[in-house]
C-alpha cells in the first residue's frame, strides 16, 4: 500500500519505575532546582520514563506532560506520556519545521504536547536503560490509521553519531508491517469494555474478548461504537447537547428539573415539566428530580399535603401565601375538614375569615335560625358566617386573636383588634368566654359589651333582657346581653337599604357598609 501524506507519532514503551509531578521542573529542562519536594513519590529520585511514572502514580493515569530524568542524564526534562508510552516524536501538520540541523536534532525542538522531536541526546539515555520497544502510529489523509511495532529499539551516543543499533523488526516492508484501522478508528490497547451509543460509559457489557490481542483498533475520543462502526457521539440517537449521550434505559433530568429526557432503543424523548409548588428540585441518592417538600407527598409534579393544617396560619406557613379558599382541619373537630377563606395580605396574613358582610343588592340574609348559625351559611362574595361550631373548634385549639375590619357610611375604613378571642361549645350556648385587650383605629372598644354573653338567634333567646328578644327583633344572631348593649356592636343585624351592621364610633358614622371578622393564632413579638 502506498502511504499517503503521513501523520506520525512515535512511542517508546518503558518498563522501569518511580514518578514525580510535572511542577517540580522548570520549562527549560535544564534547572530542576535544589530544594524540590515530590508529590507522588516517597523516594528522592525522578522517574526514568512514563512506565516508571505509571507504576507509582496514585491515579494510574500518567497521560500528559511529565518530568523524567533517565539514568546518567545531567538534568530532568519534560516529556509527554500517553499512558505508559513515552512519546519521542509527534508530527501532525506543518506548523513545526522538521528540516533542521544536527544540533536541533541532538537537543530536541518543538512543543512536547504538540509537534516535536524529543532530542537524540535524551533518546540515547532513555533507550540504554533497559530494553525498549518502539511503536509508530501512522494516519493517512484519507482517514486510515495504523501502527508498526518493533520488539527492541536503541540508539547510541553522539560520539557514534546516534546510530540506531537495535530495532527488532520481523517484517521486510512497511506495508506488510502496518496494521491499518478503518476510518474513524485509531490504534489502541484492547479493552474488554467498549463504550457504545447504548452504553456510553462502557461498563454495562464487557463481553469483548481480547484474548492474546494487546493492540487493536478503537474509537478515538468523543467517538462511540455503533454496531461495527465508530461514530461521533453527536450522531448517536440519544445524544443530548450539554449532557452527552444518555445510555439506553436511562433518564436525564435538567439541572433545574425543567426537562426530563429518556433513551429507549436509541430514541431520545424529552418532556418539559415544572416541579409542584410544594416540591424542590434537588439530588437525592445521586438522582436529580422534583422532590415533594416535608408535609407533602407525590411524584414531585403533584404534591398533595399530608400535613393537617389547623387554620389559615398553617396554610400560609406550609402551603401558600396567596389569599383564597383552602381546606383546614382544626384539632378537636368532629366534622373533619372544611373550606375557609384565608386572608394573607392584611397585617402579616394568616387570617381565617369567620364573617363577612357587604352592602350589595344580592347580599346574604343573616336572619337565620340556631342550627344554621351553628353550621354556617353564605358565600365569600355575598357575605357569610363560618359557623359557631367551627369558630368554637378554631378558637379552642390555642390562643387566637381577632381582627375586625370595617367601613362605615362615610366610607371611612378602620379596624378593631383583640389579642384573645374564644367561644365555648354549644352546651354553653357558644358563650364568648374570651376577649382580650383592644387596639386599633375603630375609636371605641364596642365589642367588650358582649364579652361573656351567650349567642342568641331569632329562634333561641339567650340574652339578658327577660322581656325583650333582641335577636328576633333585629333578625340576626349575636352575643346579646342587655337590650341597650346592642347599640354598641352588632355586625350581624338585619339588612337595611344603606347599612349591614353597627359599631359605636363617637367620631363618625356608626352604621357600616362592610365588615369582616377574622382570627389567627396570637402573635408574639
Short mmCIF file of C-alpha atoms in Angstrom, two decimals:
data_model
loop_
_atom_site.label_atom_id
_atom_site.label_comp_id
_atom_site.label_asym_id
_atom_site.label_seq_id
_atom_site.Cartn_x
_atom_site.Cartn_y
_atom_site.Cartn_z
CA UNK A 1 0.00 0.00 0.00
CA UNK A 2 1.35 3.40 -0.94
CA UNK A 3 1.44 5.57 2.15
CA UNK A 4 -0.20 8.93 1.68
CA UNK A 5 0.87 12.10 3.48
CA UNK A 6 1.85 10.68 6.87
CA UNK A 7 0.79 11.88 10.32
CA UNK A 8 3.26 10.11 12.59
CA UNK A 9 3.66 9.64 16.31
CA UNK A 10 6.44 7.53 17.83
CA UNK A 11 6.10 5.97 21.27
CA UNK A 12 8.63 4.18 23.44
CA UNK A 13 7.34 1.67 25.98
CA UNK A 14 9.35 1.80 29.24
CA UNK A 15 9.49 -0.95 31.82
CA UNK A 16 11.15 0.86 34.75
CA UNK A 17 9.99 2.65 37.96
CA UNK A 18 9.12 5.84 40.05
CA UNK A 19 7.38 9.16 39.24
CA UNK A 20 7.35 12.90 40.05
CA UNK A 21 4.86 15.69 39.45
CA UNK A 22 5.46 17.97 36.49
CA UNK A 23 5.53 21.17 38.60
CA UNK A 24 8.93 20.27 40.04
CA UNK A 25 10.99 21.18 36.98
CA UNK A 26 11.21 24.42 35.01
CA UNK A 27 10.18 24.52 31.37
CA UNK A 28 13.76 24.97 30.06
CA UNK A 29 14.51 21.34 31.03
CA UNK A 30 17.88 22.36 32.46
CA UNK A 31 17.33 23.63 36.01
CA UNK A 32 15.39 21.23 38.24
CA UNK A 33 16.09 23.30 41.34
CA UNK A 34 17.92 22.37 44.52
CA UNK A 35 15.05 22.21 47.00
CA UNK A 36 12.24 20.50 45.11
CA UNK A 37 9.74 18.31 47.00
CA UNK A 38 7.89 15.46 45.36
CA UNK A 39 4.15 14.99 45.49
CA UNK A 40 3.67 11.39 44.37
CA UNK A 41 6.86 9.70 45.47
CA UNK A 42 8.42 8.78 48.77
CA UNK A 43 11.94 8.46 47.33
CA UNK A 44 14.03 11.41 46.15
CA UNK A 45 14.76 10.36 42.52
CA UNK A 46 12.98 11.38 39.34
CA UNK A 47 11.15 8.74 37.31
CA UNK A 48 13.11 7.47 34.33
CA UNK A 49 10.26 7.13 31.81
CA UNK A 50 6.47 7.04 31.53
CA UNK A 51 6.21 3.40 32.61
CA UNK A 52 8.10 4.36 35.74
CA UNK A 53 5.55 7.16 36.34
CA UNK A 54 2.51 4.98 35.75
CA UNK A 55 3.71 2.23 38.11
CA UNK A 56 3.70 4.61 41.07
CA UNK A 57 1.08 7.16 40.02
CA UNK A 58 -1.75 7.22 42.59
CA UNK A 59 -4.32 7.91 39.88
CA UNK A 60 -2.98 5.27 37.48
CA UNK A 61 -3.13 7.89 34.73
CA UNK A 62 0.16 9.29 33.54
CA UNK A 63 -1.13 10.77 30.26
CA UNK A 64 0.05 14.36 29.76
CA UNK A 65 3.18 16.39 30.38
CA UNK A 66 5.53 14.81 32.92
CA UNK A 67 9.11 15.15 34.12
CA UNK A 68 11.70 12.39 33.94
CA UNK A 69 15.46 12.00 34.31
CA UNK A 70 16.96 8.90 32.67
CA UNK A 71 19.96 7.25 34.25
CA UNK A 72 23.11 9.28 33.67
CA UNK A 73 21.37 12.32 32.19
CA UNK A 74 22.57 15.60 33.65
CA UNK A 75 19.15 17.19 34.38
CA UNK A 76 15.46 16.30 34.49
CA UNK A 77 13.35 17.31 31.47
CA UNK A 78 9.78 17.39 30.25
CA UNK A 79 8.24 14.67 28.13
CA UNK A 80 4.72 13.72 27.04
CA UNK A 81 3.26 10.45 28.28
CA UNK A 82 0.47 8.50 26.59
CA UNK A 83 -0.30 6.01 29.33
CA UNK A 84 2.95 4.10 29.85
CA UNK A 85 4.33 5.09 26.42
CA UNK A 86 6.97 7.83 26.33
CA UNK A 87 6.36 9.99 23.24
CA UNK A 88 9.61 10.83 21.44
CA UNK A 89 8.13 12.36 18.26
CA UNK A 90 4.83 13.73 17.03
CA UNK A 91 4.11 15.31 13.66
CA UNK A 92 0.57 16.05 12.55
CA UNK A 93 0.89 19.25 10.50
CA UNK A 94 3.47 21.64 9.06
CA UNK A 95 3.49 24.19 11.87
CA UNK A 96 6.83 22.91 13.18
CA UNK A 97 9.63 22.72 10.60
CA UNK A 98 11.43 19.36 10.80
CA UNK A 99 14.08 20.42 8.24
CA UNK A 100 16.77 21.19 10.83
CA UNK A 101 20.45 20.75 11.56
CA UNK A 102 22.42 18.41 13.76
CA UNK A 103 22.27 20.50 16.93
CA UNK A 104 18.49 20.83 16.84
CA UNK A 105 18.02 17.08 16.41
CA UNK A 106 20.52 16.46 19.20
CA UNK A 107 18.84 18.82 21.71
CA UNK A 108 15.24 18.45 20.55
CA UNK A 109 12.70 21.00 19.26
CA UNK A 110 9.01 21.78 19.13
CA UNK A 111 6.44 21.52 21.93
CA UNK A 112 6.08 18.30 23.87
CA UNK A 113 2.28 18.45 23.90
CA UNK A 114 2.18 19.08 20.14
CA UNK A 115 4.61 18.51 17.24
CA UNK A 116 8.13 17.85 18.45
CA UNK A 117 11.32 15.78 18.37
CA UNK A 118 12.46 14.82 21.88
CA UNK A 119 16.19 15.02 21.05
CA UNK A 120 18.81 12.39 20.25
CA UNK A 121 20.80 13.04 23.41
CA UNK A 122 17.76 12.38 25.62
CA UNK A 123 16.73 9.43 23.43
CA UNK A 124 20.15 7.81 23.77
CA UNK A 125 19.98 7.97 27.57
CA UNK A 126 16.41 6.69 27.54
CA UNK A 127 16.95 3.65 25.35
CA UNK A 128 20.14 2.50 27.08
CA UNK A 129 18.50 1.98 30.48
CA UNK A 130 16.56 -1.18 29.59
CA UNK A 131 15.20 -3.00 26.60
CA UNK A 132 12.56 -0.80 24.96
CA UNK A 133 10.08 -1.46 22.21
CA UNK A 134 9.13 1.09 19.59
CA UNK A 135 5.67 1.79 18.24
CA UNK A 136 4.96 4.11 15.31
CA UNK A 137 1.37 5.27 14.83
CA UNK A 138 0.51 6.50 11.35
CA UNK A 139 -2.50 8.25 9.88
CA UNK A 140 -3.30 8.94 6.24
CA UNK A 141 -5.09 11.83 4.61
CA UNK A 142 -8.00 9.52 3.72
CA UNK A 143 -8.67 8.74 7.37
CA UNK A 144 -6.94 5.37 7.71
CA UNK A 145 -4.75 4.85 10.76
CA UNK A 146 -2.21 2.17 11.54
CA UNK A 147 0.79 1.27 13.61
CA UNK A 148 4.07 -0.64 13.46
CA UNK A 149 5.60 -2.31 16.49
CA UNK A 150 9.27 -3.22 16.97
CA UNK A 151 10.43 -5.55 19.72
CA UNK A 152 13.51 -3.54 20.62
CA UNK A 153 14.81 -0.05 19.99
CA UNK A 154 18.12 1.58 21.00
CA UNK A 155 20.46 4.32 19.76
CA UNK A 156 23.96 5.11 20.99
CA UNK A 157 25.67 8.40 21.88
CA UNK A 158 26.83 11.40 19.85
CA UNK A 159 30.36 10.03 19.54
CA UNK A 160 28.85 7.30 17.35
CA UNK A 161 26.52 9.76 15.59
CA UNK A 162 23.48 8.49 17.50
CA UNK A 163 23.46 5.33 15.44
CA UNK A 164 20.44 3.04 15.52
CA UNK A 165 21.94 -0.15 16.88
CA UNK A 166 18.87 -2.18 17.70
CA UNK A 167 15.45 -2.39 16.10
CA UNK A 168 13.59 -5.66 16.41
CA UNK A 169 11.52 -5.87 13.23
CA UNK A 170 10.05 -9.04 11.80
CA UNK A 171 8.68 -7.64 8.53
CA UNK A 172 10.65 -6.66 5.44
CA UNK A 173 8.29 -3.98 4.08
CA UNK A 174 6.35 -1.20 5.70
CA UNK A 175 3.11 -2.20 4.03
CA UNK A 176 3.12 -5.71 5.45
CA UNK A 177 4.19 -4.47 8.87
CA UNK A 178 1.49 -1.83 9.26
CA UNK A 179 -1.76 -2.77 10.96
CA UNK A 180 -4.37 -0.49 9.40
CA UNK A 181 -7.50 0.67 11.20
CA UNK A 182 -10.76 1.63 9.43
CA UNK A 183 -11.83 5.23 9.15
CA UNK A 184 -12.90 6.89 12.44
CA UNK A 185 -10.80 4.44 14.48
CA UNK A 186 -7.30 4.65 15.87
CA UNK A 187 -4.82 2.06 17.11
CA UNK A 188 -5.06 1.43 20.83
CA UNK A 189 -4.93 -1.11 23.61
CA UNK A 190 -7.62 -3.79 23.56
CA UNK A 191 -10.33 -3.19 26.13
CA UNK A 192 -12.97 -5.73 27.10
CA UNK A 193 -15.38 -2.91 27.98
CA UNK A 194 -16.30 -0.95 24.87
CA UNK A 195 -18.17 2.37 25.05
CA UNK A 196 -21.14 2.35 22.69
CA UNK A 197 -24.07 4.64 21.87
CA UNK A 198 -26.27 2.42 24.04
CA UNK A 199 -23.69 2.25 26.85
CA UNK A 200 -21.51 5.39 26.63
CA UNK A 201 -19.77 4.63 29.92
CA UNK A 202 -18.71 1.19 28.69
CA UNK A 203 -19.48 -0.52 32.00
CA UNK A 204 -22.65 -2.49 31.29
CA UNK A 205 -21.42 -5.02 28.74
CA UNK A 206 -17.80 -6.08 29.00
CA UNK A 207 -18.06 -9.09 26.70
CA UNK A 208 -15.33 -8.14 24.24
CA UNK A 209 -12.78 -10.98 24.14
CA UNK A 210 -9.26 -9.61 23.78
CA UNK A 211 -7.54 -12.98 24.08
CA UNK A 212 -3.84 -12.53 23.30
CA UNK A 213 -4.50 -9.34 21.35
CA UNK A 214 -2.87 -6.36 23.05
CA UNK A 215 -3.27 -3.79 20.28
CA UNK A 216 -6.39 -3.27 18.20
CA UNK A 217 -8.44 -0.54 16.54
CA UNK A 218 -10.50 1.55 18.96
CA UNK A 219 -12.75 4.60 18.79
CA UNK A 220 -10.94 7.92 19.28
CA UNK A 221 -12.02 10.39 21.97
CA UNK A 222 -15.61 11.69 21.55
CA UNK A 223 -16.46 8.74 19.28
CA UNK A 224 -18.57 5.74 20.31
CA UNK A 225 -19.09 2.32 18.81
CA UNK A 226 -22.39 1.92 16.95
CA UNK A 227 -22.66 -1.61 15.60
CA UNK A 228 -19.28 -2.22 13.95
CA UNK A 229 -18.51 1.45 13.26
CA UNK A 230 -17.21 4.32 15.34
CA UNK A 231 -19.37 7.43 15.06
CA UNK A 232 -19.27 10.85 16.64
CA UNK A 233 -21.16 10.92 19.91
CA UNK A 234 -23.28 13.75 18.49
CA UNK A 235 -24.57 11.27 15.89
CA UNK A 236 -25.81 8.77 18.48
CA UNK A 237 -29.60 8.68 18.67
CA UNK A 238 -29.68 9.62 22.36
CA UNK A 239 -27.20 12.48 22.29
CA UNK A 240 -28.24 15.48 24.41
CA UNK A 241 -26.33 18.71 23.91
CA UNK A 242 -24.56 19.75 27.07
CA UNK A 243 -25.09 16.31 28.61
CA UNK A 244 -23.56 13.89 26.10
CA UNK A 245 -25.00 10.52 25.20
CA UNK A 246 -27.71 9.16 27.50
CA UNK A 247 -27.47 5.41 27.96
CA UNK A 248 -30.33 3.22 26.80
CA UNK A 249 -32.93 2.81 29.54
CA UNK A 250 -31.56 5.77 31.49
CA UNK A 251 -33.26 9.12 32.21
CA UNK A 252 -31.64 12.52 32.38
CA UNK A 253 -33.00 15.46 34.37
CA UNK A 254 -32.09 19.08 33.63
CA UNK A 255 -30.28 20.91 36.41
CA UNK A 256 -33.42 22.92 37.21
CA UNK A 257 -35.73 19.93 36.68
CA UNK A 258 -37.42 21.76 33.79
CA UNK A 259 -36.87 18.88 31.35
CA UNK A 260 -36.74 15.11 31.65
CA UNK A 261 -35.17 13.05 28.84
CA UNK A 262 -35.08 9.28 28.50
CA UNK A 263 -33.43 6.96 25.99
CA UNK A 264 -35.18 3.85 24.70
CA UNK A 265 -33.79 1.70 21.87
CA UNK A 266 -31.69 4.60 20.59
CA UNK A 267 -34.57 7.10 20.58
CA UNK A 268 -34.36 10.16 22.83
CA UNK A 269 -37.62 11.53 24.23
CA UNK A 270 -37.61 14.83 26.14
CA UNK A 271 -40.57 16.29 28.03
CA UNK A 272 -40.79 19.75 29.59
CA UNK A 273 -42.05 19.86 33.16
CA UNK A 274 -42.14 22.01 36.27
CA UNK A 275 -41.94 20.98 39.89
CA UNK A 276 -45.05 21.36 42.01
CA UNK A 277 -45.33 24.47 44.14
CA UNK A 278 -44.66 22.31 47.19
CA UNK A 279 -41.66 20.49 45.68
CA UNK A 280 -37.95 21.25 45.32
CA UNK A 281 -35.59 20.32 42.51
CA UNK A 282 -32.69 18.54 44.19
CA UNK A 283 -30.44 15.49 44.07
CA UNK A 284 -31.23 12.55 46.33
CA UNK A 285 -29.08 9.38 46.29
CA UNK A 286 -27.34 10.56 43.14
CA UNK A 287 -30.59 11.19 41.23
CA UNK A 288 -31.89 14.70 40.47
CA UNK A 289 -35.67 15.10 40.47
CA UNK A 290 -38.60 17.10 41.79
CA UNK A 291 -38.98 16.05 45.44
CA UNK A 292 -42.07 16.89 47.47
CA UNK A 293 -41.35 19.10 50.47
CA UNK A 294 -41.85 17.99 54.04
CA UNK A 295 -45.53 17.61 54.77
CA UNK A 296 -46.36 16.71 51.16
CA UNK A 297 -46.15 13.53 49.14
CA UNK A 298 -46.40 12.65 45.46
CA UNK A 299 -44.30 12.40 42.33
CA UNK A 300 -42.86 15.91 42.61
CA UNK A 301 -45.09 17.26 39.84
CA UNK A 302 -48.16 16.90 42.06
CA UNK A 303 -47.62 17.08 45.82
CA UNK A 304 -50.82 16.96 47.87
CA UNK A 305 -50.42 17.92 51.51
CA UNK A 306 -50.24 15.22 54.14
CA UNK A 307 -49.93 17.86 56.86
CA UNK A 308 -53.00 18.65 58.97
CA UNK A 309 -53.42 22.40 58.53
CA UNK A 310 -55.40 23.65 61.50
CA UNK A 311 -56.08 27.16 60.19
CA UNK A 312 -55.04 29.72 57.60
CA UNK A 313 -51.88 30.48 59.52
CA UNK A 314 -50.74 26.89 58.87
CA UNK A 315 -51.77 27.31 55.23
CA UNK A 316 -49.59 30.41 54.95
CA UNK A 317 -46.59 28.68 56.54
CA UNK A 318 -46.73 25.38 54.70
CA UNK A 319 -48.96 25.64 51.63
CA UNK A 320 -49.39 29.08 50.06
CA UNK A 321 -49.13 32.79 50.76
CA UNK A 322 -51.93 33.62 48.33
CA UNK A 323 -55.33 34.68 49.66
CA UNK A 324 -58.17 32.35 48.72
CA UNK A 325 -60.16 29.28 49.69
CA UNK A 326 -58.39 26.38 51.40
CA UNK A 327 -59.28 23.28 53.40
CA UNK A 328 -58.38 23.16 57.10
CA UNK A 329 -58.86 20.62 59.89
CA UNK A 330 -58.98 22.15 63.37
CA UNK A 331 -57.88 19.86 66.17
CA UNK A 332 -60.77 18.52 68.25
CA UNK A 333 -63.33 18.93 65.49
CA UNK A 334 -65.74 16.06 64.89
CA UNK A 335 -66.70 17.00 61.33
CA UNK A 336 -63.22 16.71 59.82
CA UNK A 337 -62.00 19.19 57.21
CA UNK A 338 -63.92 22.16 55.84
CA UNK A 339 -63.19 25.04 53.47
CA UNK A 340 -62.41 28.53 54.68
CA UNK A 341 -61.33 31.80 53.12
CA UNK A 342 -57.80 32.88 54.04
CA UNK A 343 -56.65 36.49 54.05
CA UNK A 344 -52.88 36.52 53.50
CA UNK A 345 -52.37 40.25 52.94
CA UNK A 346 -53.67 42.22 55.93
CA UNK A 347 -51.47 42.71 58.99
CA UNK A 348 -49.00 39.92 58.16
CA UNK A 349 -51.58 37.47 56.80
CA UNK A 350 -52.56 34.04 58.05
CA UNK A 351 -56.11 35.13 58.96
CA UNK A 352 -59.07 32.73 58.88
CA UNK A 353 -62.13 34.78 57.91
CA UNK A 354 -65.14 33.86 60.08
CA UNK A 355 -67.62 36.56 58.98
CA UNK A 356 -68.03 38.92 56.05
CA UNK A 357 -70.80 41.30 55.03
CA UNK A 358 -71.01 43.67 52.05
CA UNK A 359 -73.64 46.18 51.02
CA UNK A 360 -74.66 44.80 47.62
CA UNK A 361 -78.04 44.06 46.04
CA UNK A 362 -77.52 40.27 46.19
CA UNK A 363 -76.26 40.23 49.76
CA UNK A 364 -76.71 37.23 52.04
CA UNK A 365 -79.61 37.28 54.52
CA UNK A 366 -78.33 36.91 58.11
CA UNK A 367 -81.80 36.28 59.55
CA UNK A 368 -81.13 32.58 60.24
CA UNK A 369 -82.04 30.10 62.97
CA UNK A 370 -79.85 28.47 65.61
CA UNK A 371 -78.88 25.38 63.58
CA UNK A 372 -77.95 27.47 60.55
CA UNK A 373 -75.71 29.75 62.64
CA UNK A 374 -74.24 26.60 64.16
CA UNK A 375 -73.22 25.06 60.82
CA UNK A 376 -72.61 28.28 58.87
CA UNK A 377 -74.10 29.82 55.72
CA UNK A 378 -73.48 32.15 52.78
CA UNK A 379 -70.54 32.71 50.42
CA UNK A 380 -67.47 34.90 50.48
CA UNK A 381 -68.68 37.18 47.68
CA UNK A 382 -72.22 37.76 49.04
CA UNK A 383 -71.47 37.55 52.76
CA UNK A 384 -71.19 34.58 55.14
CA UNK A 385 -70.98 33.24 58.69
CA UNK A 386 -68.47 30.38 59.03
CA UNK A 387 -70.47 28.64 61.77
CA UNK A 388 -70.39 28.68 65.56
CA UNK A 389 -69.25 25.07 65.74
CA UNK A 390 -66.24 25.88 63.53
CA UNK A 391 -65.44 29.05 65.48
CA UNK A 392 -65.55 27.06 68.72
CA UNK A 393 -63.09 24.40 67.49
CA UNK A 394 -60.81 27.00 65.91
CA UNK A 395 -60.56 29.25 68.97
CA UNK A 396 -60.12 26.39 71.43
CA UNK A 397 -57.04 24.80 69.83
CA UNK A 398 -54.85 27.64 71.12
CA UNK A 399 -54.90 31.34 71.88
CA UNK A 400 -56.38 33.20 68.91
CA UNK A 401 -56.54 36.90 68.19
CA UNK A 402 -59.45 38.65 66.46
CA UNK A 403 -59.36 41.44 63.91
CA UNK A 404 -62.50 43.22 62.65
CA UNK A 405 -62.15 45.40 59.54
CA UNK A 406 -65.00 47.84 58.88
CA UNK A 407 -66.07 50.61 56.52
CA UNK A 408 -68.83 52.99 57.66
CA UNK A 409 -71.34 55.01 55.69
CA UNK A 410 -68.83 57.86 55.49
CA UNK A 411 -66.56 55.40 53.63
CA UNK A 412 -64.05 55.60 56.45
CA UNK A 413 -62.13 52.37 56.97
CA UNK A 414 -60.99 51.31 60.44
CA UNK A 415 -60.35 48.17 62.45
CA UNK A 416 -60.58 46.73 65.94
CA UNK A 417 -58.11 44.11 67.15
CA UNK A 418 -58.23 41.88 70.23
CA UNK A 419 -55.30 39.76 71.40
CA UNK A 420 -57.66 36.97 72.53
CA UNK A 421 -60.96 35.64 71.23
CA UNK A 422 -62.67 32.41 72.25
CA UNK A 423 -66.20 30.96 72.35
CA UNK A 424 -67.41 27.91 74.27
CA UNK A 425 -69.18 24.81 72.98
CA UNK A 426 -72.86 24.55 72.07
CA UNK A 427 -73.55 23.07 75.51
CA UNK A 428 -72.64 26.51 76.90
CA UNK A 429 -74.62 28.30 74.16
CA UNK A 430 -71.43 29.35 72.31
CA UNK A 431 -70.65 31.88 75.05
CA UNK A 432 -67.97 34.47 74.18
CA UNK A 433 -65.72 33.38 77.03
CA UNK A 434 -62.55 35.10 75.92
CA UNK A 435 -61.94 38.65 74.71
CA UNK A 436 -58.53 40.22 75.15
CA UNK A 437 -57.03 43.70 75.04
CA UNK A 438 -58.33 46.13 72.44
CA UNK A 439 -56.18 48.03 69.90
CA UNK A 440 -56.90 49.56 66.52
CA UNK A 441 -58.45 52.57 64.84
CA UNK A 442 -62.14 51.82 65.46
CA UNK A 443 -62.35 54.57 68.09
CA UNK A 444 -64.23 52.60 70.74
CA UNK A 445 -63.99 49.15 72.34
CA UNK A 446 -67.57 48.31 71.39
CA UNK A 447 -67.26 44.50 71.41
CA UNK A 448 -66.32 44.48 75.11
CA UNK A 449 -70.05 44.87 75.99
CA UNK A 450 -70.64 41.39 74.52
CA UNK A 451 -67.89 39.60 76.41
CA UNK A 452 -69.17 36.64 78.48
CA UNK A 453 -72.57 36.73 76.74
CA UNK A 454 -74.35 33.75 75.18
CA UNK A 455 -75.14 33.56 71.48
CA UNK A 456 -78.78 34.19 70.53
CA UNK A 457 -80.71 33.67 67.28
CA UNK A 458 -84.30 34.54 66.30
CA UNK A 459 -85.42 31.08 67.49
CA UNK A 460 -83.21 30.92 70.63
CA UNK A 461 -83.39 33.72 73.19
CA UNK A 462 -80.35 33.68 75.49
CA UNK A 463 -79.90 37.42 76.04
CA UNK A 464 -80.02 39.06 79.49
CA UNK A 465 -83.20 41.05 78.85
CA UNK A 466 -86.14 38.94 80.00
CA UNK A 467 -88.91 41.00 78.40
CA UNK A 468 -87.32 41.52 75.02
CA UNK A 469 -85.97 39.07 72.41
CA UNK A 470 -83.24 41.12 70.82
CA UNK A 471 -82.17 38.59 68.16
CA UNK A 472 -85.75 38.15 66.98
CA UNK A 473 -86.35 41.90 66.81
CA UNK A 474 -83.15 42.55 64.86
CA UNK A 475 -83.27 39.46 62.62
CA UNK A 476 -79.79 38.27 63.48
CA UNK A 477 -77.61 36.01 65.57
CA UNK A 478 -75.14 37.61 68.01
CA UNK A 479 -73.82 37.67 71.57
CA UNK A 480 -76.53 39.87 73.05
CA UNK A 481 -76.69 40.94 76.69
CA UNK A 482 -78.90 43.72 77.93
CA UNK A 483 -81.18 45.43 75.45
CA UNK A 484 -79.23 48.65 75.10
CA UNK A 485 -75.88 46.90 74.60
CA UNK A 486 -76.69 46.07 71.00
CA UNK A 487 -76.26 49.79 70.32
CA UNK A 488 -72.52 49.32 70.80
CA UNK A 489 -71.85 46.42 68.45
CA UNK A 490 -73.94 44.19 66.19
CA UNK A 491 -72.22 43.05 62.99
CA UNK A 492 -74.96 40.57 62.01
CA UNK A 493 -78.10 42.64 62.41
CA UNK A 494 -80.85 42.99 59.84
CA UNK A 495 -80.06 44.37 56.45
CA UNK A 496 -81.19 47.90 55.73
CA UNK A 497 -81.03 49.73 52.44
CA UNK A 498 -77.89 51.59 53.45
CA UNK A 499 -76.08 49.52 56.10
CA UNK A 500 -75.17 45.94 57.10
CA UNK A 501 -74.04 46.34 60.73
CA UNK A 502 -73.38 48.63 63.66
CA UNK A 503 -70.25 49.68 65.62
CA UNK A 504 -70.36 52.58 68.03
CA UNK A 505 -67.90 55.23 66.87
CA UNK A 506 -68.01 58.60 68.67
CA UNK A 507 -66.06 60.34 65.88
CA UNK A 508 -68.06 59.15 62.85
CA UNK A 509 -70.99 57.18 61.50
CA UNK A 510 -71.89 54.07 63.50
CA UNK A 511 -73.55 52.35 60.55
CA UNK A 512 -71.42 50.03 58.45
CA UNK A 513 -71.41 49.10 54.78
CA UNK A 514 -68.65 46.46 55.11
CA UNK A 515 -67.47 44.15 57.88
CA UNK A 516 -65.01 41.28 58.04
CA UNK A 517 -64.13 39.28 61.17
CA UNK A 518 -61.02 37.08 61.08
CA UNK A 519 -58.89 35.15 63.54
CA UNK A 520 -55.38 33.68 63.71
CA UNK A 521 -53.07 32.26 66.40
CA UNK A 522 -51.95 35.03 68.73
CA UNK A 523 -48.67 36.54 67.55
CA UNK A 524 -45.85 37.19 69.98
CA UNK A 525 -43.24 39.76 69.07
#
